[in-house]
PDB file of C-alpha atoms and ligand atoms in Angstrom:
ATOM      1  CA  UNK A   1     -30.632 -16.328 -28.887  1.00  0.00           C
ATOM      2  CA  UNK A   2     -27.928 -14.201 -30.364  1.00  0.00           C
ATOM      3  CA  UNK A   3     -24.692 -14.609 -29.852  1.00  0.00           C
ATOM      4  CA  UNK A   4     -21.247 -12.665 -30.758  1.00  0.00           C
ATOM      5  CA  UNK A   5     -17.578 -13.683 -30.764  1.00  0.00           C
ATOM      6  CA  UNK A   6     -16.041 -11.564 -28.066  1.00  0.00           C
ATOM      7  CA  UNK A   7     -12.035 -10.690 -27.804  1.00  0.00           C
ATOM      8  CA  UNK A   8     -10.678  -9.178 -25.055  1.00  0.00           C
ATOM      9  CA  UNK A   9      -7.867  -8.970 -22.197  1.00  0.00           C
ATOM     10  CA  UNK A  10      -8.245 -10.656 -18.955  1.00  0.00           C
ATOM     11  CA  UNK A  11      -5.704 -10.596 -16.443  1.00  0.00           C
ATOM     12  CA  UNK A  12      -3.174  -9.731 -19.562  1.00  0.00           C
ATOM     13  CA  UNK A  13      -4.701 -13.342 -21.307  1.00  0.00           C
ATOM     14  CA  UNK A  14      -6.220 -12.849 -24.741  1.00  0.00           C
ATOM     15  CA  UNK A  15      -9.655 -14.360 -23.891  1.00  0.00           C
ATOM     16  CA  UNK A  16     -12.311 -15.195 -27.073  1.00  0.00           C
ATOM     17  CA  UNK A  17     -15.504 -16.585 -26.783  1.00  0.00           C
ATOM     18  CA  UNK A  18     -18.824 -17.033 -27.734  1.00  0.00           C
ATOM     19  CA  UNK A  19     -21.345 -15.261 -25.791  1.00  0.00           C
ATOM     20  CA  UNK A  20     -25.170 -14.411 -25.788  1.00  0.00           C
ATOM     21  CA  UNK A  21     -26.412 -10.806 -26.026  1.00  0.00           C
ATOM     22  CA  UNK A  22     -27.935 -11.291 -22.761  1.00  0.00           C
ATOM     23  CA  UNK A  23     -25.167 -12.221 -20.401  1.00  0.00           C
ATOM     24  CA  UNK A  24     -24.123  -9.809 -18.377  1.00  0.00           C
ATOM     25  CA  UNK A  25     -20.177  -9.106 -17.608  1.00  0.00           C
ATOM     26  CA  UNK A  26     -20.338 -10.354 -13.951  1.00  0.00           C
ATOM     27  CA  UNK A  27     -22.025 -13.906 -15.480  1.00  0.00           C
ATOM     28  CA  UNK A  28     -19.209 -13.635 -18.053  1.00  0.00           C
ATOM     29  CA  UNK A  29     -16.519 -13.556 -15.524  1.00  0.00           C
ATOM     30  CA  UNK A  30     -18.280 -15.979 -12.781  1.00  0.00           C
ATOM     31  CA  UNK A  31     -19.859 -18.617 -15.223  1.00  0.00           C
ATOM     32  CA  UNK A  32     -17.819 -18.514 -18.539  1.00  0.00           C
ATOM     33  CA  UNK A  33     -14.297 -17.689 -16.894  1.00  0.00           C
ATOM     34  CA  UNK A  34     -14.652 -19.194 -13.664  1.00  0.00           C
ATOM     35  CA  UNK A  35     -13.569 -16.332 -11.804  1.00  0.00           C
ATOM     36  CA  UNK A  36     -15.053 -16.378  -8.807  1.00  0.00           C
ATOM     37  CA  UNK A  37     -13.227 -13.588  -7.447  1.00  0.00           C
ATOM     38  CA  UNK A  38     -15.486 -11.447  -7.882  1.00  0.00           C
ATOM     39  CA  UNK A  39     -18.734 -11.417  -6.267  1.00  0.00           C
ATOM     40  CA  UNK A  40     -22.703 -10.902  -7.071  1.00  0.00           C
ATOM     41  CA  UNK A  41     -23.893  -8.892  -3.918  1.00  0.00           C
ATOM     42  CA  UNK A  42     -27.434  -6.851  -5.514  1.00  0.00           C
ATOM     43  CA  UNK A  43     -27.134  -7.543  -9.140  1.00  0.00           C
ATOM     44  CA  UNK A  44     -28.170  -4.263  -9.685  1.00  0.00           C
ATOM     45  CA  UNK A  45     -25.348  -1.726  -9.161  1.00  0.00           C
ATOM     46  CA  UNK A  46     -25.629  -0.973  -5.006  1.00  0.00           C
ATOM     47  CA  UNK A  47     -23.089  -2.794  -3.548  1.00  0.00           C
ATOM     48  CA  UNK A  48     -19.867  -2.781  -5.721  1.00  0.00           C
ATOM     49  CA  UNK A  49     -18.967  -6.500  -5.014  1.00  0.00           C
ATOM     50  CA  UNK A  50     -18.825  -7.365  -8.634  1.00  0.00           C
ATOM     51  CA  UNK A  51     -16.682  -4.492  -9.436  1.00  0.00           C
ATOM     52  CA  UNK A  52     -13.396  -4.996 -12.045  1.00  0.00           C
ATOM     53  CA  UNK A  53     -11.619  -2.804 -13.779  1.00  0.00           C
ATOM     54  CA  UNK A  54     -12.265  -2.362 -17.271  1.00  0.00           C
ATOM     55  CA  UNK A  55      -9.990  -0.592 -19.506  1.00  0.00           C
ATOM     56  CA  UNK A  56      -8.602   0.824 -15.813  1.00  0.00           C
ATOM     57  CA  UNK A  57     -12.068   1.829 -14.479  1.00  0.00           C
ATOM     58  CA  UNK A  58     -13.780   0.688 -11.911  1.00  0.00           C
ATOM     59  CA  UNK A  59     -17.514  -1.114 -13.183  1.00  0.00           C
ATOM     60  CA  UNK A  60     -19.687  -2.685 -11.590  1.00  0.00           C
ATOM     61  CA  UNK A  61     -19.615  -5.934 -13.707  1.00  0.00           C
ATOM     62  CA  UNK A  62     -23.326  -6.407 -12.658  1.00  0.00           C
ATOM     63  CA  UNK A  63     -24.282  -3.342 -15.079  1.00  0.00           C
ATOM     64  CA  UNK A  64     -22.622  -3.690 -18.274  1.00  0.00           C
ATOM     65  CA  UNK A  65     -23.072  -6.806 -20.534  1.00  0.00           C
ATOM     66  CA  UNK A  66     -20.271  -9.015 -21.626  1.00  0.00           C
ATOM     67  CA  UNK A  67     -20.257  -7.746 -25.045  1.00  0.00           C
ATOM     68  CA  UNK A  68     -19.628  -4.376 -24.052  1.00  0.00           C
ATOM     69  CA  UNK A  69     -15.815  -6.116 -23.406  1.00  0.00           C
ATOM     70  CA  UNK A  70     -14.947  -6.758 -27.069  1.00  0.00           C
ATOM     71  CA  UNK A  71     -11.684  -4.920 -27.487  1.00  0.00           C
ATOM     72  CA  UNK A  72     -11.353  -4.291 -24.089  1.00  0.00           C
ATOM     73  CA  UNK A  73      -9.045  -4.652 -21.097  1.00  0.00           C
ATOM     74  CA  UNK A  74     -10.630  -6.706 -17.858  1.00  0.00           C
ATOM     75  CA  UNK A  75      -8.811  -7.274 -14.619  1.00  0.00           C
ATOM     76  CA  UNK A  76     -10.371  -9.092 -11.965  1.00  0.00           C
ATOM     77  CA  UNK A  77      -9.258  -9.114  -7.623  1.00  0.00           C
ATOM     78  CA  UNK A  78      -7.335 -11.942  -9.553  1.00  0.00           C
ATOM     79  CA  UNK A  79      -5.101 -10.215 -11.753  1.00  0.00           C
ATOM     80  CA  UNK A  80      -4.484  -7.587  -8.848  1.00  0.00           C
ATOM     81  CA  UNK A  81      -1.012  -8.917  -7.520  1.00  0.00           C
ATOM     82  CA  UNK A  82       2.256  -7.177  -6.412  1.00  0.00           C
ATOM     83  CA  UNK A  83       5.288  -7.509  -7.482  1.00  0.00           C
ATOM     84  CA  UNK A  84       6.676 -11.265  -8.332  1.00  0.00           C
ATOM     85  CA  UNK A  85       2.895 -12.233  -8.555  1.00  0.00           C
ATOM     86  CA  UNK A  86       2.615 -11.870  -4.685  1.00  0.00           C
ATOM     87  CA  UNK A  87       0.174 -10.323  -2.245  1.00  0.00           C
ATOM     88  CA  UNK A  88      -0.435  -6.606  -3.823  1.00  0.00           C
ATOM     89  CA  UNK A  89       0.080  -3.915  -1.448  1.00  0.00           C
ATOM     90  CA  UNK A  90      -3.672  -3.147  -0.633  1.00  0.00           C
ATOM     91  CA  UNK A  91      -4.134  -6.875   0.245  1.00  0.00           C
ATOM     92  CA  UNK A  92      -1.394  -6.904   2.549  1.00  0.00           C
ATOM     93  CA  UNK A  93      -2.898  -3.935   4.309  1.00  0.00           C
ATOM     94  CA  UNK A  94      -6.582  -4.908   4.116  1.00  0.00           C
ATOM     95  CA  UNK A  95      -4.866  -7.860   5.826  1.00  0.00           C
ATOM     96  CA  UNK A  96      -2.583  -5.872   8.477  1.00  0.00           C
ATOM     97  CA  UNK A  97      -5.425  -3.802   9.698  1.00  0.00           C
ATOM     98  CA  UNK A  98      -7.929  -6.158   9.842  1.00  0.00           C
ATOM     99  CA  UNK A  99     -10.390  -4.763   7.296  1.00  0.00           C
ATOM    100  CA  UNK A 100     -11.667  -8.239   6.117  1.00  0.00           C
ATOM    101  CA  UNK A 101     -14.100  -9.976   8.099  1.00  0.00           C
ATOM    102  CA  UNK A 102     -16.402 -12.270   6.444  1.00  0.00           C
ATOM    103  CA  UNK A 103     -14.715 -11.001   2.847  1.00  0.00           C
ATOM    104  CA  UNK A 104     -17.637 -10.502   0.911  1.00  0.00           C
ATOM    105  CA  UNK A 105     -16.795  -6.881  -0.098  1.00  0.00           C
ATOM    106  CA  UNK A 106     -13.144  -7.229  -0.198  1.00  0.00           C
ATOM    107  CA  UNK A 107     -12.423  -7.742  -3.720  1.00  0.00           C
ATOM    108  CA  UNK A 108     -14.664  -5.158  -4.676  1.00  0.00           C
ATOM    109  CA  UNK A 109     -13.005  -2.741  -2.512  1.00  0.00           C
ATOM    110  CA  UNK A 110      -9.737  -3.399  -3.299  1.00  0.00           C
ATOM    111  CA  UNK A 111     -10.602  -3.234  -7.135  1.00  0.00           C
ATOM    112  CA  UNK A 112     -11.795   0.765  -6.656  1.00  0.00           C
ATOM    113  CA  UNK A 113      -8.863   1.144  -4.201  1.00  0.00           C
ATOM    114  CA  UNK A 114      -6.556   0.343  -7.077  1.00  0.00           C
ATOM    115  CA  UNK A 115      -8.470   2.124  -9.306  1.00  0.00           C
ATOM    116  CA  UNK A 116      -8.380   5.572  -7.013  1.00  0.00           C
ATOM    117  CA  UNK A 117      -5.001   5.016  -6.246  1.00  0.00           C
ATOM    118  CA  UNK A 118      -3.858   4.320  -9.895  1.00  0.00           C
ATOM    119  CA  UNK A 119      -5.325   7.453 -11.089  1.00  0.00           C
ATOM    120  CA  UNK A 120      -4.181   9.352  -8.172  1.00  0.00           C
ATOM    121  CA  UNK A 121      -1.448   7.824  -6.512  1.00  0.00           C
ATOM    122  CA  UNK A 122      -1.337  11.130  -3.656  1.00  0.00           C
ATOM    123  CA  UNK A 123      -5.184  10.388  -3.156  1.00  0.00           C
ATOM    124  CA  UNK A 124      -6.658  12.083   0.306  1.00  0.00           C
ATOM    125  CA  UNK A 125      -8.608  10.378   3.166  1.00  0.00           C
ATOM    126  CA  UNK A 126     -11.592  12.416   1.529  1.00  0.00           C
ATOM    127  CA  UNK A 127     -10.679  10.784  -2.156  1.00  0.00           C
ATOM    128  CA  UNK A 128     -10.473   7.674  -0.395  1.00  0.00           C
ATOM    129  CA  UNK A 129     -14.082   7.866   1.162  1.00  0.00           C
ATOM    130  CA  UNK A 130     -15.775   9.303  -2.270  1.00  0.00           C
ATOM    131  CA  UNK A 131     -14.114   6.621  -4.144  1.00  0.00           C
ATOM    132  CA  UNK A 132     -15.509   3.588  -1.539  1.00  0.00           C
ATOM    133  CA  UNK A 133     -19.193   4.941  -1.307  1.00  0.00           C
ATOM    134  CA  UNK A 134     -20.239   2.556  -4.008  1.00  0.00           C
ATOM    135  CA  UNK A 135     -18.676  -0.152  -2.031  1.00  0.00           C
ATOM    136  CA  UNK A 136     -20.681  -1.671   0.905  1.00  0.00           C
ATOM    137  CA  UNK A 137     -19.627  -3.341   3.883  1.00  0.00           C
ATOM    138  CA  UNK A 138     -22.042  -5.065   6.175  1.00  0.00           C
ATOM    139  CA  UNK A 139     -19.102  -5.938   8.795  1.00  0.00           C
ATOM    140  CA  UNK A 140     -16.003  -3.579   9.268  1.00  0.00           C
ATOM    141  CA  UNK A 141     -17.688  -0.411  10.261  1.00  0.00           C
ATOM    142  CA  UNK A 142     -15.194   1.101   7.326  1.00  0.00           C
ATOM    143  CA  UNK A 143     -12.642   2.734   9.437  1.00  0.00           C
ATOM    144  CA  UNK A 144     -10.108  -0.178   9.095  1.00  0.00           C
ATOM    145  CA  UNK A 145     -10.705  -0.092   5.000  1.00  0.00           C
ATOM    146  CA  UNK A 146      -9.887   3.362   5.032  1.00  0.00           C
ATOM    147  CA  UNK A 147      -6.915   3.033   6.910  1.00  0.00           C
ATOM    148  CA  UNK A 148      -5.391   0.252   4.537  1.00  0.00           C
ATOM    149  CA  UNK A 149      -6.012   2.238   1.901  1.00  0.00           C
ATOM    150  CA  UNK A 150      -4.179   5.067   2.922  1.00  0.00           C
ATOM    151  CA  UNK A 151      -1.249   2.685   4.361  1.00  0.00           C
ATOM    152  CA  UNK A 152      -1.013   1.015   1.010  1.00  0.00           C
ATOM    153  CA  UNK A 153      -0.964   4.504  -0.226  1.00  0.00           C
ATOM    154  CA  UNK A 154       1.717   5.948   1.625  1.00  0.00           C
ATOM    155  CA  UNK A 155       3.674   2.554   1.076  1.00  0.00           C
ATOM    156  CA  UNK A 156       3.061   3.393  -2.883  1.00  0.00           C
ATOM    157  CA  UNK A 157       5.038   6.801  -2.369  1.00  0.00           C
ATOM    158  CA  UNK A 158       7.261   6.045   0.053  1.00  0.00           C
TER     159      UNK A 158
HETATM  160 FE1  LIG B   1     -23.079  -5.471  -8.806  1.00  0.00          FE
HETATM  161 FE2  LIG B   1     -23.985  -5.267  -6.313  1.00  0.00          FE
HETATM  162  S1  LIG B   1     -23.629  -7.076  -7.488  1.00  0.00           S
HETATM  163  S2  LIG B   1     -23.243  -3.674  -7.605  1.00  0.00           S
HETATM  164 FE1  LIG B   2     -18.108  -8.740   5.315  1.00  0.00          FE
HETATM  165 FE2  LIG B   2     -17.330  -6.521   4.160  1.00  0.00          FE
HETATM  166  S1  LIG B   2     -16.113  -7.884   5.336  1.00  0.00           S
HETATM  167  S2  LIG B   2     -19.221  -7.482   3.914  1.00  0.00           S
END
């Protein structure tokens, strides 16, 4: 099988490896990084638990292939931290409101959350719900997700 010699950014590391054409980003991350942040929920772009940010966007890491990194810049719920390298705001929120249950979902969610808020730090409740409907949650009910994100939000402007 082919393979290529990919370079990239993780969590501000240079990363290069070898890789096959096939492998998909979300192996790449789980299997060849050992990043087991992030999660495999459908495998086939539904549920947004294997979402990362590449180059700042939000991806579902399930969908694009590991080559499609070279030259890139990946962050993983790993490389999301606050200040000092502690909890980031939106995990200290998710945490304070209760919107983790069995966690599944919860570094996908917080990924797009920091992706929304990133690109619009003043984002509404309505931003907020468009962002998280590729994100699914088969425990919270969402009204506790929404309202860390918009605490961790206001905390960001405050
Ligand atoms: Fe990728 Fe569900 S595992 S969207
Ligand atoms: Fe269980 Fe969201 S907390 S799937």
């Amino acid at each position: 099988m082919k393979s290529f010699r990919l370079a990239c950014t993780v969590n501000g590391e240079r990363v290069e490896r070898e890789v096959v054409s096939s492998r998909s980003l979300l192996e790449f991350i789980r299997e060849d990084l050992g990043l087991k942040g992030t999660k495999e929920g459908c495998g086939e772009g539904e549920c947004g638990a294997c979402m990362v940010l590449v180059d700042g966007k939000a991806v579902n890491s399930c969908l694009m292939m590991a080559v499609q990194l070279h030259g890139k810049d990946l962050v993983t719920i790993e490389g999301i931290k606050g200040k000092a390298g502690g909890l980031h705001p939106l995990q200290k929120t998710f945490m304070a409101e209760g919107a983790v249950q069995c966690g599944f979902c919860t570094p996908g969610l917080i990924v797009a959350s920091e992706a929304l808020l990133r690109r619009k730090p003043r984002a509404t409740l309505e931003d907020i719900k468009l962002e998280l409907t590729g994100n699914l949650c088969r425990c919270t009910g969402y009204e506790k997700v929404l309202s860390a994100v918009e605490k961790a939000r206001d905390e960001k402007n405050a």
